[in-house]
Short mmCIF file of C-alpha atoms and ligand atoms in Angstrom, two decimals:
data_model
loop_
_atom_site.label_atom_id
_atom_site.label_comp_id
_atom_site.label_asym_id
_atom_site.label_seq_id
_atom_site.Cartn_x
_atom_site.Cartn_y
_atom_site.Cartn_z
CA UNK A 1 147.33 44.73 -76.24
CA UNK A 2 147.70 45.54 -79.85
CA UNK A 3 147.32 41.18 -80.95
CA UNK A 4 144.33 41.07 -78.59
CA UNK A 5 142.86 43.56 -81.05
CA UNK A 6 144.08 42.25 -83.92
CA UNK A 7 142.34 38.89 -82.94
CA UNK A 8 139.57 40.81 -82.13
CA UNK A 9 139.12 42.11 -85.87
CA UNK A 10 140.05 39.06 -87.17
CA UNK A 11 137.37 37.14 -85.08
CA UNK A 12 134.62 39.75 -86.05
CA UNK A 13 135.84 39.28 -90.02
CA UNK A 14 135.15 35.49 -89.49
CA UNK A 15 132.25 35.82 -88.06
CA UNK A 16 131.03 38.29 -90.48
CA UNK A 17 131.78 36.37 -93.24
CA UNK A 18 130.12 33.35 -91.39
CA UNK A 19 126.47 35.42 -91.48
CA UNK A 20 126.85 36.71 -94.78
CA UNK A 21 127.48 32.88 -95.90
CA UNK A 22 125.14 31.89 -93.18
CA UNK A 23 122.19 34.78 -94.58
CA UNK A 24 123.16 33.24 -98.18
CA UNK A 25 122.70 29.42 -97.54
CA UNK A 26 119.28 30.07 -96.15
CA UNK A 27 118.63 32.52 -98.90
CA UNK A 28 115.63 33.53 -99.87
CA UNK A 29 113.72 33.41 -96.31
CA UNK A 30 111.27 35.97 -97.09
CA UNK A 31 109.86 37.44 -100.53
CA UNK A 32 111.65 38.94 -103.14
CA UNK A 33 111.26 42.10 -105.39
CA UNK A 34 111.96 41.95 -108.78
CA UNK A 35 111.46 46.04 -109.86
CA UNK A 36 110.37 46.33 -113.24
CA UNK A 37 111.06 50.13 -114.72
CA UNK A 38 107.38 50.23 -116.90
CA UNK A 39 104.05 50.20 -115.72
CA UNK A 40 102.24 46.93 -115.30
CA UNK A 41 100.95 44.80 -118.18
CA UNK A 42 103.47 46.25 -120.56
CA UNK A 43 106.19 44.27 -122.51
CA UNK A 44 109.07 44.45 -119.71
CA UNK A 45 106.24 43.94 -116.94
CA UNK A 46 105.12 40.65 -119.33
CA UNK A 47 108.29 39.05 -119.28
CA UNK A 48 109.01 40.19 -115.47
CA UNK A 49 106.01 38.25 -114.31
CA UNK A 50 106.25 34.99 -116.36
CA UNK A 51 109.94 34.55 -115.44
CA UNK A 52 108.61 35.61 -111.48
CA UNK A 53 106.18 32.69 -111.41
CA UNK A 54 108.44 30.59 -112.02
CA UNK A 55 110.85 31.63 -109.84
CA UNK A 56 108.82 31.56 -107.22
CA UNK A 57 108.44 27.96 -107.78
CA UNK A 58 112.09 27.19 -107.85
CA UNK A 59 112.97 29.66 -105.05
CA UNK A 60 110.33 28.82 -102.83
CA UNK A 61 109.66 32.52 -102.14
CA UNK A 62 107.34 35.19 -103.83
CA UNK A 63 109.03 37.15 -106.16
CA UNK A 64 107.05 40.15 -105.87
CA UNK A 65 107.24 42.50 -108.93
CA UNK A 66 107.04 46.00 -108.49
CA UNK A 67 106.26 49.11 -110.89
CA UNK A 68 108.55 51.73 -110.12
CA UNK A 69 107.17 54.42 -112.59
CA UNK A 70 108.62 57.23 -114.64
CA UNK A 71 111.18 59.12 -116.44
CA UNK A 72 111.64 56.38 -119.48
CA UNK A 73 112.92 53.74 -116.83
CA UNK A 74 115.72 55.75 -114.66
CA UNK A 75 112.96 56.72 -111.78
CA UNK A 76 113.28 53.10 -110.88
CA UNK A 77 117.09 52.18 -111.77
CA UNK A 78 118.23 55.22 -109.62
CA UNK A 79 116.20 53.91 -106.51
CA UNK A 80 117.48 50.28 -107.24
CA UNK A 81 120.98 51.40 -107.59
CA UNK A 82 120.52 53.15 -103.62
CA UNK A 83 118.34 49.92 -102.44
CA UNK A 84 119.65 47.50 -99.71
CA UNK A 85 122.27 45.12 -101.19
CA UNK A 86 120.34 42.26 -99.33
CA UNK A 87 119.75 39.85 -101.72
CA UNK A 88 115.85 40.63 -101.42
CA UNK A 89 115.44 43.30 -104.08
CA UNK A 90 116.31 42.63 -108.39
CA UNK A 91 116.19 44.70 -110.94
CA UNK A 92 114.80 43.79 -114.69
CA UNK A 93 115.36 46.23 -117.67
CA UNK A 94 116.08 45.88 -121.10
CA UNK A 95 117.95 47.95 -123.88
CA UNK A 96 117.28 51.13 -122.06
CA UNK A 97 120.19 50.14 -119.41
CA UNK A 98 122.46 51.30 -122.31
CA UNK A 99 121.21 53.85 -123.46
CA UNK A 100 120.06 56.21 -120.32
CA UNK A 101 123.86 57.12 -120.68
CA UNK A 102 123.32 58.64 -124.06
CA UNK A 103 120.10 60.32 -124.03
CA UNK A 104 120.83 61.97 -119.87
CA UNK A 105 123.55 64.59 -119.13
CA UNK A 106 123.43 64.19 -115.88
CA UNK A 107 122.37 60.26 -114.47
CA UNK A 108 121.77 59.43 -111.05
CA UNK A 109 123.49 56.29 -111.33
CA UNK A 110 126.07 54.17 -113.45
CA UNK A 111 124.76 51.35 -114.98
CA UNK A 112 128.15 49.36 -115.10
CA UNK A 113 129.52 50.15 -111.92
CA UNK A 114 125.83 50.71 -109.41
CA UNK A 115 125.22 47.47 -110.12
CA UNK A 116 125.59 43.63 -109.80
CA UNK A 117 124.74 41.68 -113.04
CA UNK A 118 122.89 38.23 -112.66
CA UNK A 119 121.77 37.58 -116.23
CA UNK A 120 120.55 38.13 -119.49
CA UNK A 121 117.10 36.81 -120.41
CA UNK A 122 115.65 37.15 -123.48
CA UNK A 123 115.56 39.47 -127.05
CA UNK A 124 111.93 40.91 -128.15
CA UNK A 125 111.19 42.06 -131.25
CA UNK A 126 109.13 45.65 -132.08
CA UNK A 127 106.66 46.36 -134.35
CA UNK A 128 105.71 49.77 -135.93
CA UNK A 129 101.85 50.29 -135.50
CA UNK A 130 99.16 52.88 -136.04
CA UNK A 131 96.00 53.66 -134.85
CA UNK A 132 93.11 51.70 -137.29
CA UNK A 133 92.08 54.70 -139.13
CA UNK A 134 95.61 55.77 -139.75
CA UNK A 135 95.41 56.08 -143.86
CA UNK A 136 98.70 54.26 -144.82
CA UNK A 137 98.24 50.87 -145.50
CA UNK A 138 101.84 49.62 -146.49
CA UNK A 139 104.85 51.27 -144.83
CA UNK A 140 105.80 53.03 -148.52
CA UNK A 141 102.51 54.64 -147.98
CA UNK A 142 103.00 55.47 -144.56
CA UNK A 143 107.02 56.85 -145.28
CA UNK A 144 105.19 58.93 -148.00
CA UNK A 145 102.36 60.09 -145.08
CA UNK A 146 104.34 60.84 -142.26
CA UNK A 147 106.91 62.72 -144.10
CA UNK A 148 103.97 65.13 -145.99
CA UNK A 149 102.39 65.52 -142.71
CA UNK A 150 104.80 65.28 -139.72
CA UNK A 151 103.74 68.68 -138.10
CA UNK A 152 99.91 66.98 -137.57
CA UNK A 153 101.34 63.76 -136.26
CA UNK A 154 102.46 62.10 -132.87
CA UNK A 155 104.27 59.16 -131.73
CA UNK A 156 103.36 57.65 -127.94
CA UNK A 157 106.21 56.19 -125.92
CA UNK A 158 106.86 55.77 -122.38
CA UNK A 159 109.68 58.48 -122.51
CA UNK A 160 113.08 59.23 -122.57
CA UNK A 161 114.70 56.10 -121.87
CA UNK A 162 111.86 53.40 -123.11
CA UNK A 163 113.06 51.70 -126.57
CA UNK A 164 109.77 52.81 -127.87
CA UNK A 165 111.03 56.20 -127.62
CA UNK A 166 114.44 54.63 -129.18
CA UNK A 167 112.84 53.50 -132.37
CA UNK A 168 110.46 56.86 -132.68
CA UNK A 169 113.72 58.52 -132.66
CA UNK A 170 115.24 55.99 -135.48
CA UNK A 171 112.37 56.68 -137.61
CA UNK A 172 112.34 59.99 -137.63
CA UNK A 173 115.74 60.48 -138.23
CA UNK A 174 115.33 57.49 -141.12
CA UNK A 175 112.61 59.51 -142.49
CA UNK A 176 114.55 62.91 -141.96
CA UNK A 177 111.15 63.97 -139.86
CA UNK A 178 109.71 65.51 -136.65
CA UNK A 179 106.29 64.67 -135.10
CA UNK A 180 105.29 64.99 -131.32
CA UNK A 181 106.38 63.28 -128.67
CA UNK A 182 103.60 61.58 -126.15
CA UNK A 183 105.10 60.28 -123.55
CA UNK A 184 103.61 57.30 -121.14
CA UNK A 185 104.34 55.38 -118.33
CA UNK A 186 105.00 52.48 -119.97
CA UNK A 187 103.38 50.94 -123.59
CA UNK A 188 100.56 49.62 -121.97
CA UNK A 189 99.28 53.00 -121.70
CA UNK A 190 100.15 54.04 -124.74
CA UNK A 191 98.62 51.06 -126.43
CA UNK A 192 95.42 52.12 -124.69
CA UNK A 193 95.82 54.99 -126.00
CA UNK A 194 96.47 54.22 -129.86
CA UNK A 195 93.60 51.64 -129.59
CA UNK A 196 91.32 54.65 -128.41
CA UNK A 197 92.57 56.33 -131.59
CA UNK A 198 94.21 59.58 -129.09
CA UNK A 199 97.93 58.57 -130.64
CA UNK A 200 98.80 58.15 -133.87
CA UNK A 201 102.10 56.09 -134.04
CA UNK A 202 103.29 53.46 -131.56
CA UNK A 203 106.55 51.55 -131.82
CA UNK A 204 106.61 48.88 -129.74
CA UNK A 205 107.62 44.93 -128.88
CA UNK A 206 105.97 41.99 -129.77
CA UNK A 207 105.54 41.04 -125.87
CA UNK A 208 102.68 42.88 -126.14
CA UNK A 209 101.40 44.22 -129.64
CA UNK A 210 101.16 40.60 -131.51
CA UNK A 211 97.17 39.94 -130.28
CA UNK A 212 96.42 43.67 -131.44
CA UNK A 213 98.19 42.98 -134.62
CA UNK A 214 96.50 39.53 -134.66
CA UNK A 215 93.01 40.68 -134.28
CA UNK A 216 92.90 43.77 -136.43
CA UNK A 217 93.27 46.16 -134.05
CA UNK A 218 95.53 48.47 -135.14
CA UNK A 219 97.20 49.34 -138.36
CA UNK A 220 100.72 48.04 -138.66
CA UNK A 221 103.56 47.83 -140.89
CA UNK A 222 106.67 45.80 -140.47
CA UNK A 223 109.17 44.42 -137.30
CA UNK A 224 112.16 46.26 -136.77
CA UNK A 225 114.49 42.84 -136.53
CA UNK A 226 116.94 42.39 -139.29
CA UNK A 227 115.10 39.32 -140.34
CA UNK A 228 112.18 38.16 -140.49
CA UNK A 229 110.49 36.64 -137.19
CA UNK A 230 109.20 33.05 -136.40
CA UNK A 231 106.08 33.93 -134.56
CA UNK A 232 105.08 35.98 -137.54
CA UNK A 233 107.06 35.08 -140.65
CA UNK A 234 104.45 36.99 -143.36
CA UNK A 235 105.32 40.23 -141.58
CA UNK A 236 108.05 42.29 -143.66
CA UNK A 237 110.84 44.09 -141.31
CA UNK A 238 111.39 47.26 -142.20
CA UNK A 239 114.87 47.08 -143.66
CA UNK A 240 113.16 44.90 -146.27
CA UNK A 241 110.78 47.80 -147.05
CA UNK A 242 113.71 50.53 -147.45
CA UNK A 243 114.96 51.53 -144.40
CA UNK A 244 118.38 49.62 -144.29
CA UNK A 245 119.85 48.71 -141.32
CA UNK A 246 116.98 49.77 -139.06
CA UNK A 247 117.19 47.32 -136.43
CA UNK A 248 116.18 47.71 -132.45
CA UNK A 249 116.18 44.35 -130.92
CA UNK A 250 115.02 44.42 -126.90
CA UNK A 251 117.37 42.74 -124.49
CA UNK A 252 116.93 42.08 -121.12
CA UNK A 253 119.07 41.79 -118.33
CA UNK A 254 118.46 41.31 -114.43
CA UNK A 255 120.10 43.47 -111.99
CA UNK A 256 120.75 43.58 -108.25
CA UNK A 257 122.22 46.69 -106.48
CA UNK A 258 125.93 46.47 -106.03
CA UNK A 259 127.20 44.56 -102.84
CA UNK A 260 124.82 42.05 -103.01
CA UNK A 261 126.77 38.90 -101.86
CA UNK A 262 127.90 36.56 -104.63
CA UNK A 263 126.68 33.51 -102.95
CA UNK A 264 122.82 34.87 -103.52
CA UNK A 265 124.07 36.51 -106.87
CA UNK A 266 124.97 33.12 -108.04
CA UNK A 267 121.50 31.63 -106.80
CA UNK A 268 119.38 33.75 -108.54
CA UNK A 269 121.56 33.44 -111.61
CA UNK A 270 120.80 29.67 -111.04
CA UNK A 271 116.85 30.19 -110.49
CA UNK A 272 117.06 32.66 -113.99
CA UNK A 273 118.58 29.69 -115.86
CA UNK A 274 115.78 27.04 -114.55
CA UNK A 275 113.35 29.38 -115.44
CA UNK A 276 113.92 29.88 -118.90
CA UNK A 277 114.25 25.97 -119.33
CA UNK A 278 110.84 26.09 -117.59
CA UNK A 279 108.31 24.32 -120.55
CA UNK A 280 105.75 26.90 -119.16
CA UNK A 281 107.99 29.73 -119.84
CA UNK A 282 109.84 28.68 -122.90
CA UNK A 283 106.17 28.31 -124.52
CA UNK A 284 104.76 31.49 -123.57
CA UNK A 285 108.12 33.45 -124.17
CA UNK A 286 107.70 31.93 -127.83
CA UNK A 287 103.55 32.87 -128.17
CA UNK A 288 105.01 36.65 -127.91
CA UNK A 289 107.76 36.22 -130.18
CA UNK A 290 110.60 36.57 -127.39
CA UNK A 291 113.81 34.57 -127.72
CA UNK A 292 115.09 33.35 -125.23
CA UNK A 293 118.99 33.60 -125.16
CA UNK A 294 121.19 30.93 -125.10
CA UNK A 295 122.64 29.07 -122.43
CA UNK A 296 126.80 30.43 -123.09
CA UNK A 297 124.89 33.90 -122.48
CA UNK A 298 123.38 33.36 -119.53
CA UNK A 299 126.39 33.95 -117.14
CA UNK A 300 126.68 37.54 -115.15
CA UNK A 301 129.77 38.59 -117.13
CA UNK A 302 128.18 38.21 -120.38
CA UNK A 303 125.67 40.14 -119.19
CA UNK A 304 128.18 42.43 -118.21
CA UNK A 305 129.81 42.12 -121.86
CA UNK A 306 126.58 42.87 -123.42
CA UNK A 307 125.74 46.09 -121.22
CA UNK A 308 128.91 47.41 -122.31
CA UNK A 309 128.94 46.68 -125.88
CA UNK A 310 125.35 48.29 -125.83
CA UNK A 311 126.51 51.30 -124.45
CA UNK A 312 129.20 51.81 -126.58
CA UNK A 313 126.90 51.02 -129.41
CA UNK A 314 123.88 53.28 -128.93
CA UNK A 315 126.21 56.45 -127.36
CA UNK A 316 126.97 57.61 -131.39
CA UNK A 317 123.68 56.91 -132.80
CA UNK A 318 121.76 58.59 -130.16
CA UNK A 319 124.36 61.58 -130.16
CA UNK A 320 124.11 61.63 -133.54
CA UNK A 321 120.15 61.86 -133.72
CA UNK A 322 120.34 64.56 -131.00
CA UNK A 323 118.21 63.40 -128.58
CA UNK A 324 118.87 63.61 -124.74
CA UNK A 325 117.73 65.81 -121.73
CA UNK A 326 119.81 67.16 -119.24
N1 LIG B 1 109.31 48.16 -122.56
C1 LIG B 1 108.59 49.28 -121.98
C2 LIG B 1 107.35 48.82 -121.26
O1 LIG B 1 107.34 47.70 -120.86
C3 LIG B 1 108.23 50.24 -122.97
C4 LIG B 1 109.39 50.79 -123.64
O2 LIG B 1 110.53 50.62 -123.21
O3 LIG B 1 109.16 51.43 -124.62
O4 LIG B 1 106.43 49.58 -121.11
#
């Protein structure tokens, strides 16, 4: 009795492992999601989409992307981390991945451990703007404003997660400062917003600020890499201008819930890779002044290297600048 069961289990494991290799050799049969944290037209939606496109070529499937809204990014990485490990729903985020830990008390998810990594993608620069009538015209001048009139003055991010709240935080605690906090949905918002002249400061990556710097739009006063960028090589950093060491670089890895099977893992890992060879891609990634990482980087356990190291980076700083909810 007891080996009839045993073969019994031992058939159902086979054939279980036959339809999960089965499901994965036919993978993708239907469109995919690709959830992007920020709300659409902003820098992580940007690079979400022109990746997607040409995904969708390679894959032969849509890959659908998705705003899931709010909270600085953790809204949607809490939902993706309960999704359906089916192979039909990603995940796209940047920096923020590593540094929800910090700034939460209490997270609805772990990022190293809810997860499965694919890849890393690419690194965006920021840039510190203004609104056009913002008086400083040099970032001395606008150290010199913002610290003599701090109380009057607010910063737009999209909240408590979003790297544009990351490098609001940096500079006020490089300028030993407070202003207000306006919180967005994403930086498309609060771009419309500081082109409307209702925000004063906006911190935010190149993916999407370049044609507003570009075409006069807005006041602005250095990148926050720790050199000098290609796309824009007459634009100072800000470590150049004084504040040492500022630096907040935007990585972006892609995520799918954990227990999606390895064979569909290891596809999409594949159809990441093509993509960013993709002469479509590569040029457009380089218009908005995104690098595109290197090949020796583009394996799921250096993403899951990176993730870590981030974490472990940006826990002191952001303890140290006291910022985090509960
Ligand atoms: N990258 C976010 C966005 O795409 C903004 C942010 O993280 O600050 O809106």
């Amino acid at each position: 009795m007891i080996s009839r069961r045993i073969w019994a289990a031992a058939a159902f494991g086979v054939a279980f492992a036959a339809s999960a290799w089965g499901q994965a050799a036919n993978w993708p049969t239907r469109p995919i999601t690709l959830v992007v944290p920020f709300a659409a037209g902003g820098p992580t939606d940007v690079v979400a989409r022109t990746l997607g496109a040409s995904m969708t070529r390679t894959l032969g499937q849509t890959v659908v992307v998705e705003n899931r809204l709010g909270a600085g990014g953790t809204i949607a990485t809490a939902a993706v981390a309960r999704a359906n490990p089916d192979g039909y729903t990603f995940f796209i985020h940047h920096t923020g991945m590593a540094t929800a830990p910090a700034l939460y008390r209490k997270l609805p998810f772990n990022p190293l451990t809810d997860f499965e990594f694919v890849s890393q993608a690419v690194e965006v620069p920021m840039t510190l703007l203004a609104r056009k009538d913002f008086p400083p015209n040099n970032f001395p001048e606008f150290a010199a404003y913002v610290k003599a009139n701090a109380a009057k003055i607010n910063l737009a991010n999209a909240g408590l997660g979003a790297v544009s709240q990351l490098c609001g935080m940096l500079l006020e605690k490089s300028l030993g400062v407070k202003v207000t906090s306006v919180p967005f949905q994403g930086t498309a918002p609060a771009m419309q917003a500081l082109l409307g002249g209702q925000v004063d400061i906006l911190c935010d990556q190149t993916t999407q600020t370049l044609p507003q710097i570009k075409g006069g739009k807005v006041k602005f006063y250095g990148v926050t890499t720790p050199a000098r960028i290609k796309v824009m090589p007459e634009a100072p950093t800000l470590a150049e201008q004084g504040l040492k060491g500022f630096e907040v670089v935007v990585w972006h890895g892609i995520y799918a819930p954990k227990g999606t099977p390895k064979p569909i893992l290891e596809k999409m890992n594949a159809a990441v890779r093509t993509a960013l060879k993709d002469p479509m891609v590569v040029q457009r990634m380089a218009e908005m002044g995104a690098e595109i990482v290197p090949d020796s980087q583009l394996t799921p356990e250096a993403l899951q290297v990176k993730l870590k190291t981030e974490i472990d980076k940006w826990g002191p700083i952001i303890k140290a600048a006291g910022a985090f909810a509960d």
